[in-house]
mmCIF file of C-alpha atoms and ligand atoms in Angstrom:
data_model
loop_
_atom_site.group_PDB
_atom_site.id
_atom_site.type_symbol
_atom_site.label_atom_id
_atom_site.label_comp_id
_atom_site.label_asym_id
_atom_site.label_seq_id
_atom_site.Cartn_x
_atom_site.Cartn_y
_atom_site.Cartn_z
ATOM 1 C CA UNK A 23 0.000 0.000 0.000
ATOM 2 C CA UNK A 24 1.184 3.873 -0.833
ATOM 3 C CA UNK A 25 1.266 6.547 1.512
ATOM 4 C CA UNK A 26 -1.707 7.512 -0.587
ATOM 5 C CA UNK A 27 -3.624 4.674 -0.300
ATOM 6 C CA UNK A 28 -3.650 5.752 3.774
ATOM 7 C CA UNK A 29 -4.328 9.323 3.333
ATOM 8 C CA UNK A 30 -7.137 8.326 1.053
ATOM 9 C CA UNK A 31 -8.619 5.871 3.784
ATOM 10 C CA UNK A 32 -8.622 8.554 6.738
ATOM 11 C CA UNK A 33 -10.271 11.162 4.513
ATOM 12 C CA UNK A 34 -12.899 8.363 3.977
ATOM 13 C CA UNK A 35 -13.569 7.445 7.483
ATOM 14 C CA UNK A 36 -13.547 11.099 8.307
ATOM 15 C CA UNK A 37 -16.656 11.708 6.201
ATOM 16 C CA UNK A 38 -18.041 8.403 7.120
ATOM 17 C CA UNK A 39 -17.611 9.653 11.403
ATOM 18 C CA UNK A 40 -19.252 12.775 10.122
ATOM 19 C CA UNK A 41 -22.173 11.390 8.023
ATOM 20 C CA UNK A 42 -22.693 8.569 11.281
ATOM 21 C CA UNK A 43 -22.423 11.716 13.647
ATOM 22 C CA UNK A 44 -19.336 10.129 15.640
ATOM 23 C CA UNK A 45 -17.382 12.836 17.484
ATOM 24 C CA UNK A 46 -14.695 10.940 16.827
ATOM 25 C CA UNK A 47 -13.507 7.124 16.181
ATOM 26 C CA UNK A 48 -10.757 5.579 18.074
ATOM 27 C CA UNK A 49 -8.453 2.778 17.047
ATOM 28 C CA UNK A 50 -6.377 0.793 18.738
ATOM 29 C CA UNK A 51 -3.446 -1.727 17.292
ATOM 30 C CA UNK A 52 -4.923 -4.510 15.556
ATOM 31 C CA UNK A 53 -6.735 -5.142 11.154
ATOM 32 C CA UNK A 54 -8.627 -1.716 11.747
ATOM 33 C CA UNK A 55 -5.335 0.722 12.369
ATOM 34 C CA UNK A 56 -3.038 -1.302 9.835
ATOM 35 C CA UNK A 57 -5.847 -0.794 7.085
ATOM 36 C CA UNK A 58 -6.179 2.993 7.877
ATOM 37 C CA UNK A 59 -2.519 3.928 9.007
ATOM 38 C CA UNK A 60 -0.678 1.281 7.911
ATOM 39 C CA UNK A 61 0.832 0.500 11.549
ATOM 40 C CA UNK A 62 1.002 -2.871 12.552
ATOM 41 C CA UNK A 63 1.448 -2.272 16.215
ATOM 42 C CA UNK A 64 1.382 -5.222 17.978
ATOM 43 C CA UNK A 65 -1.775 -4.712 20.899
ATOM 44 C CA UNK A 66 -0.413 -4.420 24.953
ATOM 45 C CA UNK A 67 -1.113 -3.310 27.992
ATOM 46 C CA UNK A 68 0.080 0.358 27.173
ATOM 47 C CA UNK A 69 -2.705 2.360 24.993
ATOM 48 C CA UNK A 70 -1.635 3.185 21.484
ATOM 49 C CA UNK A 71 -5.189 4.905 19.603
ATOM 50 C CA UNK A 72 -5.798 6.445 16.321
ATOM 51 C CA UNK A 73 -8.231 9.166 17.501
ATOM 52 C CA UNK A 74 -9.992 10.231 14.038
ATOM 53 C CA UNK A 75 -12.274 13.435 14.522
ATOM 54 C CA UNK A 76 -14.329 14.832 11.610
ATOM 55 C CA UNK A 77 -12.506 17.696 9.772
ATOM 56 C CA UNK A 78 -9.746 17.134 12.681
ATOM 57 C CA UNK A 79 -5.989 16.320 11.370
ATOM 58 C CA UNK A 80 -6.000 12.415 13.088
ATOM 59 C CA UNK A 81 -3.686 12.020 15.694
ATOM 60 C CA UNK A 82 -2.091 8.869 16.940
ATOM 61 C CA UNK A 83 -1.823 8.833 20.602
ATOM 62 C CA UNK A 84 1.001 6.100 21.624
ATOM 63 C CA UNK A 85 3.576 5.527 24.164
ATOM 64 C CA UNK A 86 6.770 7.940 24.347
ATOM 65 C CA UNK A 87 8.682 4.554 23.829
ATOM 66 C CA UNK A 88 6.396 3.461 20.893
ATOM 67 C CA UNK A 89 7.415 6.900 19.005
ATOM 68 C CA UNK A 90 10.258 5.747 16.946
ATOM 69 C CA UNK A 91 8.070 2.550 15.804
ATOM 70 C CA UNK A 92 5.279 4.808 14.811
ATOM 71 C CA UNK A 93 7.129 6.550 12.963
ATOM 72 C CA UNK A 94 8.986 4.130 11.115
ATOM 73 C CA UNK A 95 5.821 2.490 10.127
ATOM 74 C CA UNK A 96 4.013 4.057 7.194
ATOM 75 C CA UNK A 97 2.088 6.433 9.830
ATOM 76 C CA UNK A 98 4.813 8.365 9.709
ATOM 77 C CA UNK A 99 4.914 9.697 5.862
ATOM 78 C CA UNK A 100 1.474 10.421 6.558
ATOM 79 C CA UNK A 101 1.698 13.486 8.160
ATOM 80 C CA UNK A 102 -0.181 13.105 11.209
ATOM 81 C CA UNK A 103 0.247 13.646 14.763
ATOM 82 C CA UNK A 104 1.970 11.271 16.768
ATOM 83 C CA UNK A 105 1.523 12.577 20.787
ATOM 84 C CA UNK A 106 3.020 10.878 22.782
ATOM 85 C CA UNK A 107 2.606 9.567 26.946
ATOM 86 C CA UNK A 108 5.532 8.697 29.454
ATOM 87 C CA UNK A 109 4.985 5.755 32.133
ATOM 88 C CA UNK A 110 3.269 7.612 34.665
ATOM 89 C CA UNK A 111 1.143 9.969 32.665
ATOM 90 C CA UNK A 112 -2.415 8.719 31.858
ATOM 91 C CA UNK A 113 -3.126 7.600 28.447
ATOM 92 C CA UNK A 114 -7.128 7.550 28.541
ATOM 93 C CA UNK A 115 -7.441 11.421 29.816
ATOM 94 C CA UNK A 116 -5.012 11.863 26.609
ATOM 95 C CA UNK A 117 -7.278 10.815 24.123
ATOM 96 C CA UNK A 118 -10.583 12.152 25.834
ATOM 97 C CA UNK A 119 -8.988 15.579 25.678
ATOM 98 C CA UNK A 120 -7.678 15.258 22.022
ATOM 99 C CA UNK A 121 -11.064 13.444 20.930
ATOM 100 C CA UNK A 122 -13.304 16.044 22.716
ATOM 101 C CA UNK A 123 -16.061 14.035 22.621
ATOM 102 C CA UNK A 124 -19.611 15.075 24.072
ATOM 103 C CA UNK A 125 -22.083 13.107 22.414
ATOM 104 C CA UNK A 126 -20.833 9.556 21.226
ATOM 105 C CA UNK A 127 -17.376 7.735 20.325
ATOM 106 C CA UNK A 128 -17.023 5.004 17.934
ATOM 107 C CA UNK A 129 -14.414 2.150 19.358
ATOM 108 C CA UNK A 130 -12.595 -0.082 17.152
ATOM 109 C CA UNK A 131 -14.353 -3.890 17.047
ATOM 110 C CA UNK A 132 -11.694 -5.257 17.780
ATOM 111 C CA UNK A 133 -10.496 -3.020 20.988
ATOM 112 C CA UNK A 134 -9.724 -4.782 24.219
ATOM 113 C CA UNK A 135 -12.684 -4.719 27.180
ATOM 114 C CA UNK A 136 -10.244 -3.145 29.317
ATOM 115 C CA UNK A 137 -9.242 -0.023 26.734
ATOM 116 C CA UNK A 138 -12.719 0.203 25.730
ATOM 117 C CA UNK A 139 -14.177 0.491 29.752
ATOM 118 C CA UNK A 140 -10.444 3.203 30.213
ATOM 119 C CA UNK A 141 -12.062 5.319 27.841
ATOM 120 C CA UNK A 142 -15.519 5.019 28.794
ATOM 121 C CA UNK A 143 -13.923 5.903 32.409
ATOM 122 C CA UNK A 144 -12.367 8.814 30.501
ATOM 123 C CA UNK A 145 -15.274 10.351 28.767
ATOM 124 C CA UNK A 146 -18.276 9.753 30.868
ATOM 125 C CA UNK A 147 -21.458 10.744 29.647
ATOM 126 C CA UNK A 148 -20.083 9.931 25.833
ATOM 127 C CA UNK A 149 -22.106 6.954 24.701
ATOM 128 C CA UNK A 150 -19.592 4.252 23.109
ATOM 129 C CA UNK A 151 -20.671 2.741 19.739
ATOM 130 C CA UNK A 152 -18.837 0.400 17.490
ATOM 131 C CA UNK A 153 -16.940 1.661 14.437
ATOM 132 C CA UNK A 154 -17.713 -1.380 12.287
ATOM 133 C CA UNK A 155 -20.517 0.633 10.379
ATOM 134 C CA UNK A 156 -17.560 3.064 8.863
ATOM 135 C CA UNK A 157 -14.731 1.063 9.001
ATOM 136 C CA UNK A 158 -16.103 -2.880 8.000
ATOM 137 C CA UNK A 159 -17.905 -0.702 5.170
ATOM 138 C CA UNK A 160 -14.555 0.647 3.817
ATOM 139 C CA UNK A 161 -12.764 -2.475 4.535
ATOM 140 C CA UNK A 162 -15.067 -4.698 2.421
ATOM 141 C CA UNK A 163 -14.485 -3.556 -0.816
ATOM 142 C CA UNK A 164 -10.776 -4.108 -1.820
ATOM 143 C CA UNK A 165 -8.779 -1.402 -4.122
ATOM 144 C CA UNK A 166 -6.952 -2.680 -6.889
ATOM 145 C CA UNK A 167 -3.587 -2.791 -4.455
ATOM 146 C CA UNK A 168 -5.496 -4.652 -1.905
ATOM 147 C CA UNK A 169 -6.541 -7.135 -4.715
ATOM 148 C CA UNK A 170 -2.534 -7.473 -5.729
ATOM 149 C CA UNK A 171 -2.124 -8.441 -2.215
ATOM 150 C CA UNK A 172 -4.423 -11.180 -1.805
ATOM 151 C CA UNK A 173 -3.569 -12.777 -5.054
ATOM 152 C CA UNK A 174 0.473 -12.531 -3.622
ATOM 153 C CA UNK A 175 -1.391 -14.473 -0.701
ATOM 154 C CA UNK A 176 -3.026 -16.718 -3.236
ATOM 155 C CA UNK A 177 -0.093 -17.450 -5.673
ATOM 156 C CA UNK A 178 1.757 -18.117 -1.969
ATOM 157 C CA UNK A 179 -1.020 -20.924 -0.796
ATOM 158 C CA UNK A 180 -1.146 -22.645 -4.096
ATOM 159 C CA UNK A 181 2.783 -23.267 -4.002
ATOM 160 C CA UNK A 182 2.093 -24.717 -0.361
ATOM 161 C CA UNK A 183 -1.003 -27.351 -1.677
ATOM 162 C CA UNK A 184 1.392 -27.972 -4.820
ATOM 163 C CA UNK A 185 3.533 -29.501 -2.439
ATOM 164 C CA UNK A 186 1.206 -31.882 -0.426
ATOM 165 C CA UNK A 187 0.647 -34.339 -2.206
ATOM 166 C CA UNK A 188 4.345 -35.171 -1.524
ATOM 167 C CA UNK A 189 3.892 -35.052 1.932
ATOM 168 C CA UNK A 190 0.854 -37.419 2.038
ATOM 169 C CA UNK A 191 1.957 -41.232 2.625
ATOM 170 C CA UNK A 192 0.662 -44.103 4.750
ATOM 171 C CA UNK A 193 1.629 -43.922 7.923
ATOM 172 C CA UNK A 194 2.733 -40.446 8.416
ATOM 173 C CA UNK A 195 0.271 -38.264 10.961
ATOM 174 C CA UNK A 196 -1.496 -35.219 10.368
ATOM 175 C CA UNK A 197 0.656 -33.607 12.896
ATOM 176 C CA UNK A 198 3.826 -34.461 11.098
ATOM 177 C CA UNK A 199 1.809 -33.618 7.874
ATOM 178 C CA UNK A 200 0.726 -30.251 9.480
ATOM 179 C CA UNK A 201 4.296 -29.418 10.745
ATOM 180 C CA UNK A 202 6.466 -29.522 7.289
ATOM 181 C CA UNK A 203 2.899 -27.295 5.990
ATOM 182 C CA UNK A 204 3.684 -24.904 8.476
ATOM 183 C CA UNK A 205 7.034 -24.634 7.300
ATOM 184 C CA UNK A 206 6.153 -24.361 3.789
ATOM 185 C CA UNK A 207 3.898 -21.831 4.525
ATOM 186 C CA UNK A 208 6.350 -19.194 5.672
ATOM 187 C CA UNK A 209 9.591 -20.575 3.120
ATOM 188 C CA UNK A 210 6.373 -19.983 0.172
ATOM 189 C CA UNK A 211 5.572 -16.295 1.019
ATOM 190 C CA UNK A 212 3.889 -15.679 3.952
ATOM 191 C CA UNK A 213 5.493 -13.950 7.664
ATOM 192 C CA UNK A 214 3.209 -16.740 9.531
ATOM 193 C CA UNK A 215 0.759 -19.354 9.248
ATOM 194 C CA UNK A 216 -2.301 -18.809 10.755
ATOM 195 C CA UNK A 217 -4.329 -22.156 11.102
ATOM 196 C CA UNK A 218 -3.387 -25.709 9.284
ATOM 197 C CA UNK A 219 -6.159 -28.083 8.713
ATOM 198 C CA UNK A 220 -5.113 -31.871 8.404
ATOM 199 C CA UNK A 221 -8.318 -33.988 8.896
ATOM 200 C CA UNK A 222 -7.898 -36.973 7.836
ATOM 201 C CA UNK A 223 -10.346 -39.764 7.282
ATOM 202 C CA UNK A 224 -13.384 -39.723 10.176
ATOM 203 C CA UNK A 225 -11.764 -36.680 11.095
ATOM 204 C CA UNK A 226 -12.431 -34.723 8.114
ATOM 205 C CA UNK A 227 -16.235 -34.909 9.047
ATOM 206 C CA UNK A 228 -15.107 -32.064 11.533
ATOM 207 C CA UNK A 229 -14.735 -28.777 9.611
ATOM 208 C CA UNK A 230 -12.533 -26.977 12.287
ATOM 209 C CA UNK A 231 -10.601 -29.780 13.098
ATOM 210 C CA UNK A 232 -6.727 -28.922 13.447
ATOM 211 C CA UNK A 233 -4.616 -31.997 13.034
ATOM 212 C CA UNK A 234 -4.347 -34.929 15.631
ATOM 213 C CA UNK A 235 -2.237 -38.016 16.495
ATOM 214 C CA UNK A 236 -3.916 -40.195 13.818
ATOM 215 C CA UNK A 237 -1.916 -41.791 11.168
ATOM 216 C CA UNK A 238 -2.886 -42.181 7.278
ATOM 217 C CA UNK A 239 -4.480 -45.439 6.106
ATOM 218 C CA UNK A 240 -5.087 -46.543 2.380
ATOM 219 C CA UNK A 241 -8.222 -45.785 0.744
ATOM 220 C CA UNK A 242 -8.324 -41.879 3.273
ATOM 221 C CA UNK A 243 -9.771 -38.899 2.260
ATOM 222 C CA UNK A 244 -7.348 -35.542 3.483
ATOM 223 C CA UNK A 245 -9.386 -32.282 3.686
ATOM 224 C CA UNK A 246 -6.635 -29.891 3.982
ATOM 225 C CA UNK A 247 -7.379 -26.406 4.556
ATOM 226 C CA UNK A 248 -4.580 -24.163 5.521
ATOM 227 C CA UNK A 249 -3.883 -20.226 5.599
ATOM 228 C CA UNK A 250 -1.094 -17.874 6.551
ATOM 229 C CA UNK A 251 -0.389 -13.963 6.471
ATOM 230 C CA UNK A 252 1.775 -12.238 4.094
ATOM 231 C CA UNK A 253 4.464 -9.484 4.876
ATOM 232 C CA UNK A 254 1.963 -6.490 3.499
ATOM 233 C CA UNK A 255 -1.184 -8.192 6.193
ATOM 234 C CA UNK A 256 -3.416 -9.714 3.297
ATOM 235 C CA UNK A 257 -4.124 -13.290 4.365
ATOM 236 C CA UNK A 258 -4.626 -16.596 2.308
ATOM 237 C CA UNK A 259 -7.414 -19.365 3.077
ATOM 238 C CA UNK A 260 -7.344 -22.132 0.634
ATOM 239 C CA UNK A 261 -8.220 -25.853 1.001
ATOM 240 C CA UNK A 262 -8.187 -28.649 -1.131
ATOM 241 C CA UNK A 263 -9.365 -32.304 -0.739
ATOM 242 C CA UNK A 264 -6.111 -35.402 -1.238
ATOM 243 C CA UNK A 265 -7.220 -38.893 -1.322
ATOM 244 C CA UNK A 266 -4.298 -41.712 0.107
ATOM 245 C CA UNK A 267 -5.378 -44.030 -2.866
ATOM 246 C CA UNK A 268 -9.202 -44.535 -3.304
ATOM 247 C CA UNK A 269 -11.432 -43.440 -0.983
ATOM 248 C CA UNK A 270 -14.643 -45.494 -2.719
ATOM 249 C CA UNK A 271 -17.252 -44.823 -5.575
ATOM 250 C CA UNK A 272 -19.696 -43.071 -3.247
ATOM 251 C CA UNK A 273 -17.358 -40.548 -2.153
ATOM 252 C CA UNK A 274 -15.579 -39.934 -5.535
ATOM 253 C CA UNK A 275 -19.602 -39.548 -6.342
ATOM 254 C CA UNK A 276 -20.092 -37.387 -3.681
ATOM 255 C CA UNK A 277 -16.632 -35.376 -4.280
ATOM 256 C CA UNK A 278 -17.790 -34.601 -8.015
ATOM 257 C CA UNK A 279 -20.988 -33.243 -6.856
ATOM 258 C CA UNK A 280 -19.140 -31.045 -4.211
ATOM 259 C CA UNK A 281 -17.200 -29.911 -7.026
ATOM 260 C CA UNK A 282 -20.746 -28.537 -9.296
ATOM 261 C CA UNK A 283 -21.664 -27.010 -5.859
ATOM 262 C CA UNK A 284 -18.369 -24.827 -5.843
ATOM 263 C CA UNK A 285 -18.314 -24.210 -9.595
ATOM 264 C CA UNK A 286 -22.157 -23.089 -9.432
ATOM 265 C CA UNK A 287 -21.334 -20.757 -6.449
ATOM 266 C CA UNK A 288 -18.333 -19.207 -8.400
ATOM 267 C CA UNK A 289 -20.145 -18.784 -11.660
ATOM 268 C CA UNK A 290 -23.404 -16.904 -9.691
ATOM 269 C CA UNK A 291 -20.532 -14.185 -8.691
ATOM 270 C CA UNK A 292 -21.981 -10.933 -10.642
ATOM 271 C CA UNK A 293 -22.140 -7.184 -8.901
ATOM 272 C CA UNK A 294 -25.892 -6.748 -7.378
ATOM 273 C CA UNK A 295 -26.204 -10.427 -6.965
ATOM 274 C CA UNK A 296 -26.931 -10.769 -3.160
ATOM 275 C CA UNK A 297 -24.761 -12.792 -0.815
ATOM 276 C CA UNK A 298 -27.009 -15.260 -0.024
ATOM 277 C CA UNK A 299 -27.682 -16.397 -3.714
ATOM 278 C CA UNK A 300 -24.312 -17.116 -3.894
ATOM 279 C CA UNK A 301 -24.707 -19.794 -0.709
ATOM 280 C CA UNK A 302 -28.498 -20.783 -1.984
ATOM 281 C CA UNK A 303 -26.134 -21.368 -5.508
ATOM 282 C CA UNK A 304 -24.052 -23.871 -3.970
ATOM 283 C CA UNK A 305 -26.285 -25.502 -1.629
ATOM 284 C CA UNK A 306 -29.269 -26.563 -4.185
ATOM 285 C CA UNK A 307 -26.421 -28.384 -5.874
ATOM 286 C CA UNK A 308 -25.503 -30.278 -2.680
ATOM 287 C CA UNK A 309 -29.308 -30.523 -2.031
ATOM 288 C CA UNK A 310 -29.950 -31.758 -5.377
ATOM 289 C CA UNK A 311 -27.610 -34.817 -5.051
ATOM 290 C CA UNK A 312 -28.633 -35.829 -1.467
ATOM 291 C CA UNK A 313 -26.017 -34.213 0.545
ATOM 292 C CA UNK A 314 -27.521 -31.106 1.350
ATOM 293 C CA UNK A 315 -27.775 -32.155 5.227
ATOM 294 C CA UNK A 316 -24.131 -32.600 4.842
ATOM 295 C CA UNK A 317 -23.262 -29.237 4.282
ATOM 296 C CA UNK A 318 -23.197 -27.849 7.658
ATOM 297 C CA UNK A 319 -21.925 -24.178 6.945
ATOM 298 C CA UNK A 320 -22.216 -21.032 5.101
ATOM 299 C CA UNK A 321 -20.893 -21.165 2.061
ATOM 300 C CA UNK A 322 -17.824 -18.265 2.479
ATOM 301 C CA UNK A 323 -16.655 -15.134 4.489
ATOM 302 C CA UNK A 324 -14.581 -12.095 3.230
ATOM 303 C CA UNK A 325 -10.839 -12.296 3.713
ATOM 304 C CA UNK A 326 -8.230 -9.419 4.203
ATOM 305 C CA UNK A 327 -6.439 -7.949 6.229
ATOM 306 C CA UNK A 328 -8.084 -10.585 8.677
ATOM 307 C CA UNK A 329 -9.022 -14.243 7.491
ATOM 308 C CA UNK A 330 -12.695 -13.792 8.371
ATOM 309 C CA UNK A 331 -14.296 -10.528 7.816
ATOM 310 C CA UNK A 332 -17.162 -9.518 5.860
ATOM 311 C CA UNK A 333 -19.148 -9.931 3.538
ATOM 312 C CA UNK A 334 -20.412 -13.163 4.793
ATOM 313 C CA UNK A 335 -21.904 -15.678 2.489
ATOM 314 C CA UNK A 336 -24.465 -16.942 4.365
ATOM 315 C CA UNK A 337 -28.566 -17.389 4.191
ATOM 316 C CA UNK A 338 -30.100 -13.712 5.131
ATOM 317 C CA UNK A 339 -26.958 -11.654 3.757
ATOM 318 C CA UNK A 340 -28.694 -9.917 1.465
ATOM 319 C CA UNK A 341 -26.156 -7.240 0.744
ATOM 320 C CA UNK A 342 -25.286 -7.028 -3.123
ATOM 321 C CA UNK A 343 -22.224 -8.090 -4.277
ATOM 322 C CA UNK A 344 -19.991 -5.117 -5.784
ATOM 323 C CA UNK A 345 -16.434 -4.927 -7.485
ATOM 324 C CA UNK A 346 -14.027 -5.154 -5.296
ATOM 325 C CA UNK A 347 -15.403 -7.685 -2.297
ATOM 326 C CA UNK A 348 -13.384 -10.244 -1.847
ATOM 327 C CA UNK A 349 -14.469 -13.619 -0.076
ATOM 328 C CA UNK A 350 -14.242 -17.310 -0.266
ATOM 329 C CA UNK A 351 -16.394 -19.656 -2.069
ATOM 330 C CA UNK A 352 -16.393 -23.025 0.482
ATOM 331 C CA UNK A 353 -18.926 -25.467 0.275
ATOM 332 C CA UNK A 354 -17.922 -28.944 1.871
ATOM 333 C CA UNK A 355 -19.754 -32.428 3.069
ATOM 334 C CA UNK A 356 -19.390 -33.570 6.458
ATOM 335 C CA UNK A 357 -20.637 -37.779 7.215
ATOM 336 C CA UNK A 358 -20.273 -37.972 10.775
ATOM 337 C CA UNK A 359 -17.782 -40.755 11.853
ATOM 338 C CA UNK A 360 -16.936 -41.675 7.960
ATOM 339 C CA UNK A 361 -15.157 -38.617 6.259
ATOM 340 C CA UNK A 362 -15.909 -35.231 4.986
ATOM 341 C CA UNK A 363 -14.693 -32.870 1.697
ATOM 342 C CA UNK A 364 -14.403 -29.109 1.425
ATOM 343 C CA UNK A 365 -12.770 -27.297 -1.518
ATOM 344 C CA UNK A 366 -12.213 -23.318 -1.009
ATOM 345 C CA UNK A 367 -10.571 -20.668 -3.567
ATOM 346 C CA UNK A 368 -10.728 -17.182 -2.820
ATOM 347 C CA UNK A 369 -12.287 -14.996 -5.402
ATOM 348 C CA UNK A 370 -12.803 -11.391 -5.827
ATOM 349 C CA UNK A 371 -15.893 -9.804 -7.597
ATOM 350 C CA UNK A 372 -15.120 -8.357 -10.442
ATOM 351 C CA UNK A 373 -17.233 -6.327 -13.305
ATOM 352 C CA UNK A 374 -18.380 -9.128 -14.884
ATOM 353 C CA UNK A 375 -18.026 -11.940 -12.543
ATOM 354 C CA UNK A 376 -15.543 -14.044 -10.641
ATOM 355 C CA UNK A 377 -12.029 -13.232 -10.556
ATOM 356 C CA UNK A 378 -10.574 -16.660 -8.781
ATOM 357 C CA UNK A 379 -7.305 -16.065 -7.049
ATOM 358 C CA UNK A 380 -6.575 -19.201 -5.999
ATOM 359 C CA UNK A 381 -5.940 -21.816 -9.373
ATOM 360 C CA UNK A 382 -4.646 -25.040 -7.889
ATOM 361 C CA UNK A 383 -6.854 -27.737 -9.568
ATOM 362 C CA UNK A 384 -9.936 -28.597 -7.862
ATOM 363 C CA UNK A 385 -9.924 -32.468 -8.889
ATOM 364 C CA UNK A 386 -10.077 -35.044 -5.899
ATOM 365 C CA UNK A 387 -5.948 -35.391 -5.905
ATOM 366 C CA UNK A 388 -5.264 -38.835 -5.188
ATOM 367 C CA UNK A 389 -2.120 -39.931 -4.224
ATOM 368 C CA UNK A 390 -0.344 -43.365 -4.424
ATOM 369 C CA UNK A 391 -0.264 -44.814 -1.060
HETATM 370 ZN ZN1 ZN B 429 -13.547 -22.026 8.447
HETATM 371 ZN ZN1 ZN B 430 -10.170 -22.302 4.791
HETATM 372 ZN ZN1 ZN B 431 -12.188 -19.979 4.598
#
């Protein structure tokens, strides 16, 4: 992102406080300050808060020892204030006097209880709302530098599944599986990994499961669904289904039919379509071929600067699809105590349809066991 980019966002969120009749929006270190300042402070004990005030320059209130990070972040090019608190001064009477708030505050979503009851402490009589109505809004719809980022983060994830198959063989657990992924995941582009899926067999009927002691057996199904963040914050969510030889006529069956549902979904993408059609898209498919109880989620959530953000994909969301939103199209099966199947590619909407980031094949892989 350019200095520009930032300076573009706070002059958004500025008219946004205005327009929502926020004195002023506070944000503390976590997605919502990277995305507006570009500072990816890491969130302590010690207040460090964005106070954005409408037609106010912002000012980032932050510990004296703090300062030099601040400014080497790309805050600092920005041109706004930076004040500054030592160890015994108190940070929350700082911000109430620089927000000047008499009506109501907007807090970050993501704030901690004990920052958000400070400030409440602070400025009492202010009501405290959440900023999610300005900021989720802006976040939502990804500029064209955004959409660079997450397809770094999905060229990244791709090299990672290109590579499992080779780490698949009988025997082997999903925790050894899950640790060479996790290593593969930072040495293919990413600063961390943020969740690895390995569920193997039974297991797989569990759509959060992480990885466990159990060991492959012949004839398996591997749902493997892994993630990581990359060194500009966009993050990569990707999954793909491995079989350890074959895994049986009904699933392969199944799998194909879980493979419509997804390409259905993906080809419904359009601007003004709403959110749920896209999930109603891929579970009628599902439905149609007897696994729709099977199919135990919503079909996608937005990805980012965090891995789950909106716009949800899910029955009732009937916000419209517009350029720019970028989300994941996931539909999966889930057999209690026999096996389960997701496949997952991120995609962006684009003027016409689907842009699909992710472009690892979508085939049942299996390997030779
Ligand atoms: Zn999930
Ligand atoms: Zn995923
Ligand atoms: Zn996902």
């Amino acid at each position: 992102m350019l200095t520009c980019d930032f300076a573009e966002r706070l002059a958004v969120a500025s008219v946004a406080a205005e327009q929502a009749q926020f004195d002023a929006v506070l944000v503390t270190p976590g997605p919502d300050l990277r995305y507006l300042i570009g500072y990816d402070a890491v969130p302590l004990e010690r207040l460090t808060c964005l106070v954005i005030r409408p037609g106010g320059t912002p000012v980032l209130v932050a510990p004296a020892l703090e300062r030099a990070a601040a400014e080497a972040s790309p805050a600092g090019a920005l041109g706004i204030d930076i004040a500054t608190w030592g160890e015994t001064d108190d940070p929350y009477a700082l911000v109430a006097s620089i927000a000047n708030a008499s009506r109501r505050v907007a807090v970050d979503d993501h704030m901690w209880a004990a920052k958000v009851l400070g400030l409440r402490d602070a400025m009492p009589g202010v009501d405290q709302v959440t900023a999610g109505r300005v900021v989720n809004e802006m976040r939502m719809r990804k500029s064209p530098h955004e959409v660079q980022a997450l397809q770094a983060a999905a060229d990244a994830i791709d090299r990672v599944h290109a590579a499992v198959p080779g780490l698949l063989c009988r025997g082997r657990s999903e925790q050894e599986i899950g640790r060479d992924i996790a290593e593969l995941i930072v040495s293919e582009g990413h600063v961390r990994a943020d969740f690895i899926i390995v569920a193997s067999g039974p297991n797989g009927a569990s759509p959060h499961h992480e990885v466990s002691g159990r060991r492959l057996q012949v004839g398996d199904a591997i749902v493997v669904d892994i993630g990581g963040t990359t060194d500009q914050g966009y993050c990569s969510d990707e999954t793909r289904t491995y079989a350890l030889g074959d895994p049986g006529d009904e699933y392969r069956a199944a799998y194909a039919a879980l493979q419509a549902s997804q390409a259905a979904a993906t080809k419904a993408v359009r601007p003004g379509v709403p959110c749920e059609t896209i999930d109603d898209a891929a579970r009628t498919s599902l439905v149609d071929a007897g696994l729709g109880e099977y199919f135990i989620h919503r079909t996608g959530h937005g990805i980012g600067l965090q891995t789950h953000e909106e716009p949800y994909i899910v029955a009732g969301n009937v916000r419209p699809l517009e350029p720019g939103m970028a989300f994941s199209i996931e539909p999966g099966f889930y057999v209690p105590g026999r096996f389960g199947a997701r496949i997952e590619d991120i995609v962006v909407c684009g003027p016409d349809g689907a842009q699909v980031l992710n472009a690892r094949p979508r085939d049942l892989v299996m390997v030779e066991p």
